[in-house]
Short mmCIF file of C-alpha atoms and ligand atoms in Angstrom, two decimals:
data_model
loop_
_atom_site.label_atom_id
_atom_site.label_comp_id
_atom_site.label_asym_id
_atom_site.label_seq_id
_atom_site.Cartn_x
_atom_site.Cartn_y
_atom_site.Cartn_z
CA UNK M 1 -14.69 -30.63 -9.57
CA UNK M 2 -14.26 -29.42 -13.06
CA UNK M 3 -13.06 -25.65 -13.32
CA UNK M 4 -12.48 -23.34 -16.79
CA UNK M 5 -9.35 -21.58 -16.30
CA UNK M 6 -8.43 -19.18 -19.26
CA UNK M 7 -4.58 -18.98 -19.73
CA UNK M 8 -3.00 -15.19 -20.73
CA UNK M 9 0.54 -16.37 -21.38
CA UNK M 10 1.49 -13.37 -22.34
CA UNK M 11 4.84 -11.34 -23.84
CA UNK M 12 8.53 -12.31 -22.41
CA UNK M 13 8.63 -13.95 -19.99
CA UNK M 14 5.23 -14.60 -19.46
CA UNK M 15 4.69 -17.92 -21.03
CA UNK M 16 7.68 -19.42 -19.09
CA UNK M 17 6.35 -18.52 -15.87
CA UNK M 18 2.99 -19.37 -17.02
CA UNK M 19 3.95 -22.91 -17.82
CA UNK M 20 5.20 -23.60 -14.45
CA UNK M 21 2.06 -22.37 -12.97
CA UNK M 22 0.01 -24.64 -15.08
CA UNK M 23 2.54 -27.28 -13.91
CA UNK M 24 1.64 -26.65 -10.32
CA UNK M 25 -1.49 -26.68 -10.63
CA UNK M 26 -2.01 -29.97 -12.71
CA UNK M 27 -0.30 -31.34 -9.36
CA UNK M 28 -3.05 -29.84 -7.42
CA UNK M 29 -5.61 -31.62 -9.73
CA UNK M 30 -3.80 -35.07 -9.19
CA UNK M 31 -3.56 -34.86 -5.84
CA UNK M 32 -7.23 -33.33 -4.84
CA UNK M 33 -9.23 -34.47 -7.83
CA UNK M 34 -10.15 -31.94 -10.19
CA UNK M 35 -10.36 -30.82 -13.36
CA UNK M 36 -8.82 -27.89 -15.04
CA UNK M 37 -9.95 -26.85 -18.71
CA UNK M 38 -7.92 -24.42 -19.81
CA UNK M 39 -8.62 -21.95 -22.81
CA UNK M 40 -5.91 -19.76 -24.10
CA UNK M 41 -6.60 -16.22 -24.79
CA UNK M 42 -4.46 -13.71 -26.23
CA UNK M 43 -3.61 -9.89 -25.24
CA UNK M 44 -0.74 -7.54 -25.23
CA UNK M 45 1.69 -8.00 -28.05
CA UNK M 46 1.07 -11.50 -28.37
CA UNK M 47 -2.25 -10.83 -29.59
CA UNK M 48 -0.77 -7.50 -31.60
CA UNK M 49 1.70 -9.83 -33.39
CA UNK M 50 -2.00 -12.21 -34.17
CA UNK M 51 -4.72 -9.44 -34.51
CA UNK M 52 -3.36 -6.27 -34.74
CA UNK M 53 -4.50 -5.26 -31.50
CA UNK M 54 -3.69 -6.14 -28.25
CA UNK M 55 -7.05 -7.52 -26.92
CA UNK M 56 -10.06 -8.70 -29.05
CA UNK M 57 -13.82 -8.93 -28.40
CA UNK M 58 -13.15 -13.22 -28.83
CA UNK M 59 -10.53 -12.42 -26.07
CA UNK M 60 -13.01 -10.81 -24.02
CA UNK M 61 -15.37 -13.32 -24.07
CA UNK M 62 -13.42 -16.47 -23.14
CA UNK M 63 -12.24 -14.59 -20.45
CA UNK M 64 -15.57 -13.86 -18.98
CA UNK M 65 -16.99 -17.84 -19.85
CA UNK M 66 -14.30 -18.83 -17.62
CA UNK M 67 -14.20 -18.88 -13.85
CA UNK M 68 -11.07 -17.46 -13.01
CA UNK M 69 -8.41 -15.93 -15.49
CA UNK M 70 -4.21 -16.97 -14.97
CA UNK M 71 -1.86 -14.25 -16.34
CA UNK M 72 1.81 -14.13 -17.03
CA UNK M 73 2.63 -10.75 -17.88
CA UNK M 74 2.71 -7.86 -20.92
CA UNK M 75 4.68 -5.93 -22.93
CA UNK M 76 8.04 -5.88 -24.48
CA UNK M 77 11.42 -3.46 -24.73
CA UNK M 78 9.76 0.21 -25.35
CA UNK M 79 12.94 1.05 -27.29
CA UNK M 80 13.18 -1.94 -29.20
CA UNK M 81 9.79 -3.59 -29.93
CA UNK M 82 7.56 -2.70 -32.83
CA UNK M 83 5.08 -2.34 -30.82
CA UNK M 84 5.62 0.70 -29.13
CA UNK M 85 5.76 2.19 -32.67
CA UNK M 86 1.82 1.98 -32.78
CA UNK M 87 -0.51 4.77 -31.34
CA UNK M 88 -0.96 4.37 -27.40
CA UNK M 89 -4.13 3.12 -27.59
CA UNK M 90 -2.77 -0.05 -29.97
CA UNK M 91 -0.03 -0.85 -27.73
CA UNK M 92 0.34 -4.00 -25.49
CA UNK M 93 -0.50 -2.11 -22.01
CA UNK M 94 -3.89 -0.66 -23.51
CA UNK M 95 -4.78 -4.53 -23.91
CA UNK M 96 -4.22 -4.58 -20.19
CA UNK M 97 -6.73 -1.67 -19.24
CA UNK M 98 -9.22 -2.44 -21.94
CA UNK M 99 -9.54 -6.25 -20.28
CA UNK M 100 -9.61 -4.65 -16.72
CA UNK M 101 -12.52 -2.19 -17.29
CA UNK M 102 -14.11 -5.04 -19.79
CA UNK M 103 -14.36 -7.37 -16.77
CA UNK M 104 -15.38 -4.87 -14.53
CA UNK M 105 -11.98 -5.70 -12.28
CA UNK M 106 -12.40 -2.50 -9.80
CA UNK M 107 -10.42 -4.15 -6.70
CA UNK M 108 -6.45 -5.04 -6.90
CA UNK M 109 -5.10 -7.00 -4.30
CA UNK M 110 -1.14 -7.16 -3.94
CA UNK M 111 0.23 -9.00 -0.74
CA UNK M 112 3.69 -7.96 -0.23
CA UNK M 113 4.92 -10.47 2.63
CA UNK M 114 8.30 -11.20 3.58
CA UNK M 115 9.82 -15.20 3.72
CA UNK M 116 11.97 -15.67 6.64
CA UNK M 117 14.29 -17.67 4.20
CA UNK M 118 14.50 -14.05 2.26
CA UNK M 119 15.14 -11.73 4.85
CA UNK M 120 18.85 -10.93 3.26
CA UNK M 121 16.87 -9.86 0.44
CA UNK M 122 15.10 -7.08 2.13
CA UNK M 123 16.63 -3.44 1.62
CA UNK M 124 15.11 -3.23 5.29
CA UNK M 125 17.79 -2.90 8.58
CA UNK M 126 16.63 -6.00 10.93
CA UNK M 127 15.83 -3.98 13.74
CA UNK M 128 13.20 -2.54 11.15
CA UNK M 129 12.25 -5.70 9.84
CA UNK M 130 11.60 -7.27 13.34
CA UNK M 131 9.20 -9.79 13.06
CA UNK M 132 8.85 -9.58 9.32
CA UNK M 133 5.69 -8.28 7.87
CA UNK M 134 2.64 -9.39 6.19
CA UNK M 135 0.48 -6.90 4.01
CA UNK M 136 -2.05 -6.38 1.53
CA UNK M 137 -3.04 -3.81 -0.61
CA UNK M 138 -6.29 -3.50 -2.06
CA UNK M 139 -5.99 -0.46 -4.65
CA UNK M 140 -8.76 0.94 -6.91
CA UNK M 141 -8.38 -0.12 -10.37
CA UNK M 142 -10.93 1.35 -13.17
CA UNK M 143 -11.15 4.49 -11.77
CA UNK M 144 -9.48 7.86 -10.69
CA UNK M 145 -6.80 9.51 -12.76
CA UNK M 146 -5.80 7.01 -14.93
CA UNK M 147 -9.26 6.44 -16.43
CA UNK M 148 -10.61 10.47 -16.07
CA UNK M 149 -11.03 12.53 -19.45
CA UNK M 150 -7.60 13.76 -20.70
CA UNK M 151 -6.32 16.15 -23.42
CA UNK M 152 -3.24 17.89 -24.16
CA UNK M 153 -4.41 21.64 -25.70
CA UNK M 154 -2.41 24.28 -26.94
CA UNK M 155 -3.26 28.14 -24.96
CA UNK M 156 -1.22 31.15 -26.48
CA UNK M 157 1.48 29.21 -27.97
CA UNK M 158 1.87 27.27 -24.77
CA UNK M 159 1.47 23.28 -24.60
CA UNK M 160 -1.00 22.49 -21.60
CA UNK M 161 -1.88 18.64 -20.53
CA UNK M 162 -5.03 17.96 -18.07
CA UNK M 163 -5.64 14.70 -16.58
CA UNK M 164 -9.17 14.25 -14.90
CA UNK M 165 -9.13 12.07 -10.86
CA UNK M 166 -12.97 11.46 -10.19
CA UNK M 167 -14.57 9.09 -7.94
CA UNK M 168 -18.13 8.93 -7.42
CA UNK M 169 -19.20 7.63 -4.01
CA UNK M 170 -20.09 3.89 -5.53
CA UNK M 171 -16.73 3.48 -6.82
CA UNK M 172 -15.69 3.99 -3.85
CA UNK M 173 -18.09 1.85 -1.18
CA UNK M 174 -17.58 -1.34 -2.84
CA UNK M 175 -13.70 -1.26 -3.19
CA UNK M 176 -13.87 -0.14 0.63
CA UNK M 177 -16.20 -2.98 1.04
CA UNK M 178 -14.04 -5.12 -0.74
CA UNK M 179 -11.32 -4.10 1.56
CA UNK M 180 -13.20 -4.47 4.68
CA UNK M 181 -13.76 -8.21 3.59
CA UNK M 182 -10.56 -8.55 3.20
CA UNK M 183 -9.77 -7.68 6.65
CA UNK M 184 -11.97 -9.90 8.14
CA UNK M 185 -10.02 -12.53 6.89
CA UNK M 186 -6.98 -11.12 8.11
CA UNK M 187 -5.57 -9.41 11.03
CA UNK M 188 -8.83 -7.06 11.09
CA UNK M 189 -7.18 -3.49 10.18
CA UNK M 190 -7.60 -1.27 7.57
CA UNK M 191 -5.39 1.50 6.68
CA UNK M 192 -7.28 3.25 4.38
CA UNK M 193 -4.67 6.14 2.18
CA UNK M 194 -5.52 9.46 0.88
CA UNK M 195 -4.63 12.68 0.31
CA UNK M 196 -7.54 14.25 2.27
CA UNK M 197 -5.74 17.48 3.00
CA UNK M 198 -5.79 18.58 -0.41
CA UNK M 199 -8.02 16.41 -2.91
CA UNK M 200 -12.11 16.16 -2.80
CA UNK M 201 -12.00 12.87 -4.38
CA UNK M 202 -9.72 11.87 -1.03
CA UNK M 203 -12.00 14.10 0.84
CA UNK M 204 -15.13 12.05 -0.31
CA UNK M 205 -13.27 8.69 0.17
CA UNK M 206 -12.47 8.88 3.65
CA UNK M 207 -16.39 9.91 4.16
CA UNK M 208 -17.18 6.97 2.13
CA UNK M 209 -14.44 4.83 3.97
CA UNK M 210 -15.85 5.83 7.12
CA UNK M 211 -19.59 5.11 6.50
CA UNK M 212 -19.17 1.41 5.13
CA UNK M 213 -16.49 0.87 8.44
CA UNK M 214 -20.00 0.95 10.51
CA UNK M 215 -20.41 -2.45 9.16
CA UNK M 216 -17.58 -3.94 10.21
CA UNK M 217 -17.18 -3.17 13.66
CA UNK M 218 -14.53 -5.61 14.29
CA UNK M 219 -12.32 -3.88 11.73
CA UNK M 220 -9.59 -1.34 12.92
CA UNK M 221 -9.68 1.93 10.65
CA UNK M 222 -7.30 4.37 10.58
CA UNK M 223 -6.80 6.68 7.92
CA UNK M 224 -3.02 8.18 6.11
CA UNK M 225 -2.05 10.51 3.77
CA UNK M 226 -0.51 8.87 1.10
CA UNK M 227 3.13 11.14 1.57
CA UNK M 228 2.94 9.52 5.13
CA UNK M 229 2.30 6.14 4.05
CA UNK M 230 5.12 5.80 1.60
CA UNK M 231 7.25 6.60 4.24
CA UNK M 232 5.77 4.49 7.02
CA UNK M 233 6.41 1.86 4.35
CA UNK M 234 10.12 1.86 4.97
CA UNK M 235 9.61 2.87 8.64
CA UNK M 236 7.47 0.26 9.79
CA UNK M 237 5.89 -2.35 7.49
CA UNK M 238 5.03 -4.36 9.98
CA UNK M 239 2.15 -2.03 11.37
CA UNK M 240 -0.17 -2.55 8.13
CA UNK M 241 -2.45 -4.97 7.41
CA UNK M 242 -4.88 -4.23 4.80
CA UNK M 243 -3.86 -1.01 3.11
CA UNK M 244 -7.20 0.68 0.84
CA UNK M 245 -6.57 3.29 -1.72
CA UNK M 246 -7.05 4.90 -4.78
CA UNK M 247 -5.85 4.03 -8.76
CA UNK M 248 -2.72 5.78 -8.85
CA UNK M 249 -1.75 5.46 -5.10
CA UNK M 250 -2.08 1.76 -4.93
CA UNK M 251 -0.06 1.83 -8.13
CA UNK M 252 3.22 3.51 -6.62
CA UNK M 253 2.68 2.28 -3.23
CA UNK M 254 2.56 -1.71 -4.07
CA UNK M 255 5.44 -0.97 -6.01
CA UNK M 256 7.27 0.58 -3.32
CA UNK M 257 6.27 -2.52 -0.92
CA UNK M 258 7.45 -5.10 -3.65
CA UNK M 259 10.63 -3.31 -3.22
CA UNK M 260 10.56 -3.62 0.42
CA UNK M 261 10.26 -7.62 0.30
CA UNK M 262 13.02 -7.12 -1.53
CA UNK M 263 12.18 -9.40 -4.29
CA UNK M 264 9.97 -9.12 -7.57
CA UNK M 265 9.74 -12.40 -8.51
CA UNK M 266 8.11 -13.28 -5.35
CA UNK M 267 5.07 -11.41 -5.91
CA UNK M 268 1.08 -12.45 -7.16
CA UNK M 269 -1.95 -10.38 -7.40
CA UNK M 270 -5.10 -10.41 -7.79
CA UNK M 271 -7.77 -8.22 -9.77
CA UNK M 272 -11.39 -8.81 -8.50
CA UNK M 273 -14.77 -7.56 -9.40
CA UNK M 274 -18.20 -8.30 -7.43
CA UNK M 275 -18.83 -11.92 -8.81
CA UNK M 276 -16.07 -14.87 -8.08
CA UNK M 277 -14.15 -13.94 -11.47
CA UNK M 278 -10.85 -12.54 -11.07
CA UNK M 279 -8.00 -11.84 -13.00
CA UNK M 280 -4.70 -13.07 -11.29
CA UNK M 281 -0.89 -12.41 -12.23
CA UNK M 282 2.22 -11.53 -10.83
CA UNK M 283 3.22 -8.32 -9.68
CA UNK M 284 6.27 -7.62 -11.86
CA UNK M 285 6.32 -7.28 -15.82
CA UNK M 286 7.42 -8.78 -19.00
CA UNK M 287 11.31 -8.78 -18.29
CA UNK M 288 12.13 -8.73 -21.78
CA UNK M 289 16.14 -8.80 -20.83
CA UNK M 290 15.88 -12.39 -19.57
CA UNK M 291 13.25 -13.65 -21.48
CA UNK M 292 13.91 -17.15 -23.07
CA UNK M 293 16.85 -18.17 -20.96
CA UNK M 294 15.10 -20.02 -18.21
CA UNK M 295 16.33 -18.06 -15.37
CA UNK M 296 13.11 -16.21 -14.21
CA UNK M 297 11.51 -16.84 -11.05
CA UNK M 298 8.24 -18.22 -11.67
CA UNK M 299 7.19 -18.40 -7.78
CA UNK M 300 4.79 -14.83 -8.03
CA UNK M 301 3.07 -16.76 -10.92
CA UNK M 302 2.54 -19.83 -8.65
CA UNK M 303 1.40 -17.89 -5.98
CA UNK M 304 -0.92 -16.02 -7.97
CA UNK M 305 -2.68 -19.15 -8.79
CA UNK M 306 -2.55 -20.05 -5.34
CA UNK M 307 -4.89 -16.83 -5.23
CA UNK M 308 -6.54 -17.65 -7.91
CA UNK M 309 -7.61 -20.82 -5.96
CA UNK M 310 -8.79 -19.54 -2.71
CA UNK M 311 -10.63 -16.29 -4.29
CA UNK M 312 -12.09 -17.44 -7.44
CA UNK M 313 -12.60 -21.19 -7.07
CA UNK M 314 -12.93 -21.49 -3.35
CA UNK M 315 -10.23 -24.24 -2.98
CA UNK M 316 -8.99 -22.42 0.41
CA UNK M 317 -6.63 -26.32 1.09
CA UNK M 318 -5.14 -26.47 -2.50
CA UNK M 319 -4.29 -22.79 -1.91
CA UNK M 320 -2.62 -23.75 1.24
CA UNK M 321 -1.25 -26.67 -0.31
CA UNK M 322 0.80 -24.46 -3.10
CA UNK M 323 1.79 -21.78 -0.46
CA UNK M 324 3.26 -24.42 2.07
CA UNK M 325 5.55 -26.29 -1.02
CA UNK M 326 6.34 -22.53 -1.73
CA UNK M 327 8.25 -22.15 1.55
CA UNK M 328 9.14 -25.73 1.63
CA UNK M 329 11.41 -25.11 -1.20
CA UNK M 330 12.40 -22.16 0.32
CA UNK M 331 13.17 -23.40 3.21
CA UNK M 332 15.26 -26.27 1.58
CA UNK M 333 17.51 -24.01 -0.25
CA UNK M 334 16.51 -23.59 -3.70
CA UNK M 335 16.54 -20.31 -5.32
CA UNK M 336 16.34 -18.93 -8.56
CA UNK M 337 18.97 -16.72 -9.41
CA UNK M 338 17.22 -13.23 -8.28
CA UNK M 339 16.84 -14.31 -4.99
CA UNK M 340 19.91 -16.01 -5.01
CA UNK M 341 21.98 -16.04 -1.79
CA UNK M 342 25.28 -17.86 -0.43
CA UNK M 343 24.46 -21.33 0.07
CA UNK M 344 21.49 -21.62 -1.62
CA UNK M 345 20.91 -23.86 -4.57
CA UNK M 346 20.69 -22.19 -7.42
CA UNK M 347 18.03 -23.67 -9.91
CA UNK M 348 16.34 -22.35 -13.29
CA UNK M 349 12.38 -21.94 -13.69
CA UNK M 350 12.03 -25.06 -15.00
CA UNK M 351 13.35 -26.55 -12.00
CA UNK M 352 11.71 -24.67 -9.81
CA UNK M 353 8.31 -24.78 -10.96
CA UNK M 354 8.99 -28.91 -10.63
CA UNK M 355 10.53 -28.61 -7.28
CA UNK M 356 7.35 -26.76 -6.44
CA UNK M 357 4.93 -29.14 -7.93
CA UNK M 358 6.84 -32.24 -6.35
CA UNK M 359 6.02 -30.76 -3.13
CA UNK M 360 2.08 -30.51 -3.45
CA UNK M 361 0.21 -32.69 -0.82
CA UNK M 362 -2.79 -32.90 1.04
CA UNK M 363 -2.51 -32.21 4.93
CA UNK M 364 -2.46 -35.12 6.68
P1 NAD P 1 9.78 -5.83 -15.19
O1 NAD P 1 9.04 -6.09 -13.95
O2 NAD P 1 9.41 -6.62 -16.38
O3 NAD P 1 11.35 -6.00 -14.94
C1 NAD P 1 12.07 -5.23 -13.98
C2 NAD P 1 13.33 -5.99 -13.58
O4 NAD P 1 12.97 -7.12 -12.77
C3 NAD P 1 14.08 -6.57 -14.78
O5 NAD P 1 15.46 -6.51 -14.52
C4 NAD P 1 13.63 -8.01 -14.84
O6 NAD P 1 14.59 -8.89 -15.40
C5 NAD P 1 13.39 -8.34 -13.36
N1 NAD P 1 12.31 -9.31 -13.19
C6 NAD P 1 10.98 -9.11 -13.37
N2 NAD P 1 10.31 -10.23 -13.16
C7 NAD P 1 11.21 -11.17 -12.82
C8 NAD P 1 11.10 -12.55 -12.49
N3 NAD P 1 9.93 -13.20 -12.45
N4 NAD P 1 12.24 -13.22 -12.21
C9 NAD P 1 13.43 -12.62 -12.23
N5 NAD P 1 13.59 -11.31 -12.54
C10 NAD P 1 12.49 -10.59 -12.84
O7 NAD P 1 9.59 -4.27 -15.50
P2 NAD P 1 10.02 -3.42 -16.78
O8 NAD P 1 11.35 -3.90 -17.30
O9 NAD P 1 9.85 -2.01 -16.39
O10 NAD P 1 8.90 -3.73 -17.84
C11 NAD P 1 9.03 -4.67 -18.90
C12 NAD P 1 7.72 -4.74 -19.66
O11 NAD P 1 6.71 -5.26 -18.81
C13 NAD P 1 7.21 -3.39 -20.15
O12 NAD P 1 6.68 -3.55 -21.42
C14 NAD P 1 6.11 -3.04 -19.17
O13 NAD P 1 5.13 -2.20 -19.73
C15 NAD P 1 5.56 -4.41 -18.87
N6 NAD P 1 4.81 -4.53 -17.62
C16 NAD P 1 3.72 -5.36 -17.65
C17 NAD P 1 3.00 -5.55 -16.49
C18 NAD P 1 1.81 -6.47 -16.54
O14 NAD P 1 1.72 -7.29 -17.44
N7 NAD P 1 0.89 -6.38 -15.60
C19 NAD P 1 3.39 -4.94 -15.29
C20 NAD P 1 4.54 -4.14 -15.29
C21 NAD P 1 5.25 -3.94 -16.46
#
């Protein structure tokens, strides 16, 4: 089959780890028979340094005339790069948000799951690692606080800032739904997070949470305050499965549970809206401090197209095929040097993005 993929390589890093992607999944074509076309489209500084802005309409549009959009990642040094000298709303990250609500991508997924081969990695003691874990979270992306009207005012000489958190309850039934789906596919729970005991856009969530459950009665709910859940993160991953929340919860917990697997490099995501098009890129940022010297780990890139596969294109077996030559290497020692550990192998992203590809095959 022939598929339009349109390439964000991105700021620092980004076009490193992007390559290596691109590599893996020219191995995938070879070995299953397709076709990947890609177009490359520009946004965050990159496109600054071109347009003067860090996402144009032309950007927008080859994004959406493509079925599924690969990502490296955004930004540069905010003490350092020019482009943090331009208003807020010219900077790289604006690019980010303005291509998010352009393409309607309302549902983030995040896995944070933990290798075996990685365990030493893992800020976690073993007896609360146990078994490992395996998690997603599916946060709420163009709404809530970070989208809501805001204003900084002045009142009697004082300086006074107001940020706006609304959900209406459509926002919220198809992210739930979203999440639901998810679940399905998983282990069939669905932690859904909110702060219930003192918001009304929490209060109206769990409502909403609760009504679209009905559908799914194979689907465990449960619902946690968010000051709960960031704890039961470190406590006990291994009870979650899907976890569903808001804009700015998802945002600090899936950082807190790529800290928990103990290694950024390691993880994709996913940015969805309600046709197949989604936006998919790793988890971490930019790294301008290592940019350029072949040393970052390009494996959450790779495994974001692995998403990008299964979600977007519907290629569940190539999916599977770049997951399983992701632990294979694992498993036979290689590392790059952030998840470096005594008798590993250490190779550069170059390397590993080959070692990856090399291992590509259909199941027999
Ligand atoms: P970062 O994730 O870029 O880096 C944090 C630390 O992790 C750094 O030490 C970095 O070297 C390391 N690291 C990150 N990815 C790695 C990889 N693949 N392999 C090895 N090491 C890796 O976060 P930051 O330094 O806070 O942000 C840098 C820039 O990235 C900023 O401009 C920020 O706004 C941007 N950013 C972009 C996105 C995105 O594009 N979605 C997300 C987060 C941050």
């Amino acid at each position: 089959m022939n598929y339009s993929i349109a390439l964000i390589r991105g700021d620092g890093i980004g076009p490193e780890i992007v390559a290596e992607a691109q590599k893996v999944l020219e191995k995938v074509c070879s070995t299953f028979g397709h076709k990947f076309e890609y177009k490359e489209v520009l946004l965050g500084g990159a496109s600054i340094d071109v347009h003067g802005v860090p996402l144009t309409d032309e950007a927008i549009a080859d994004a959406k005339s493509s079925d599924a959009i690969l990502m490296g990642s955004i930004g540069g040094d905010a003490k350092t790069s020019p482009w943090y000298k331009l208003e807020p709303s010219k900077r790289p990250e604006a690019g980010l948000l303005a291509i998010r609500k352009a393409l309607n991508l309302f549902a983030n997924l995040r896995p944070a799951y933990l290798y075996h081969e990685l365990k030493d990695a893992c800020p976690l003691r073993e007896d609360i690692i146990g078994d490992g874990f395996d998690l997603m979270i599916m946060r709420e992306l163009t709404g809530g606080l970070y989208f809501g009207e805001r204003k900084t005012i002045e009142e009697n000489g004082v300086l006074k800032a107001i940020d706006t958190l609304t959900y209406d309850e459509n926002e919220i039934r198809r992210i739930a739904k979203r999440g639901f789906d998810i679940a399905m596919k998983r282990r069939k729970k669905v932690t859904s997070v909110d702060k219930a005991n003192v918001l009304d856009s929490s209060r109206l969530w769990r409502k909403v949470v609760e009504e679209v459950a009905k559908d799914y009665p194979e689907v465990t709910l449960e619902h946690m305050l968010v000051d709960n859940c960031a704890m039961q993160l470190v406590r006990n991953p291994g009870q979650f499965d899907v976890i569903l929340t808001e804009n700015m919860f998802g945002d600090i917990l899936s950082d807190e549970a790529s800290m928990v697997t103990g290694s950024i490099g390691m993880l994709s995501s996913a940015s969805l809206n309600e046709t197949k098009l989604g936006l998919y890129e790793p988890s971490h940022g930019s790294a301008p401090d290592i940019a350029g010297k072949n040393i970052a780990n390009p494996i959450a890139t790779i495994l974001s197209a692995a998403m990008m596969l299964r979600y977007s294109l519907d290629l569940d077996e190539e999916a599977d095929a770049v997951e399983t030559a992701v632990q294979q290497v694992l498993t036979d020692g290689f590392r790059t040097v952030d998840i470096m550990s005594e008798g590993c192998i250490q190779v550069g992203t170059k390397e590993m993005g080959d070692l990856i590809a090399e291992r590509i095959a259909k199941k027999c």
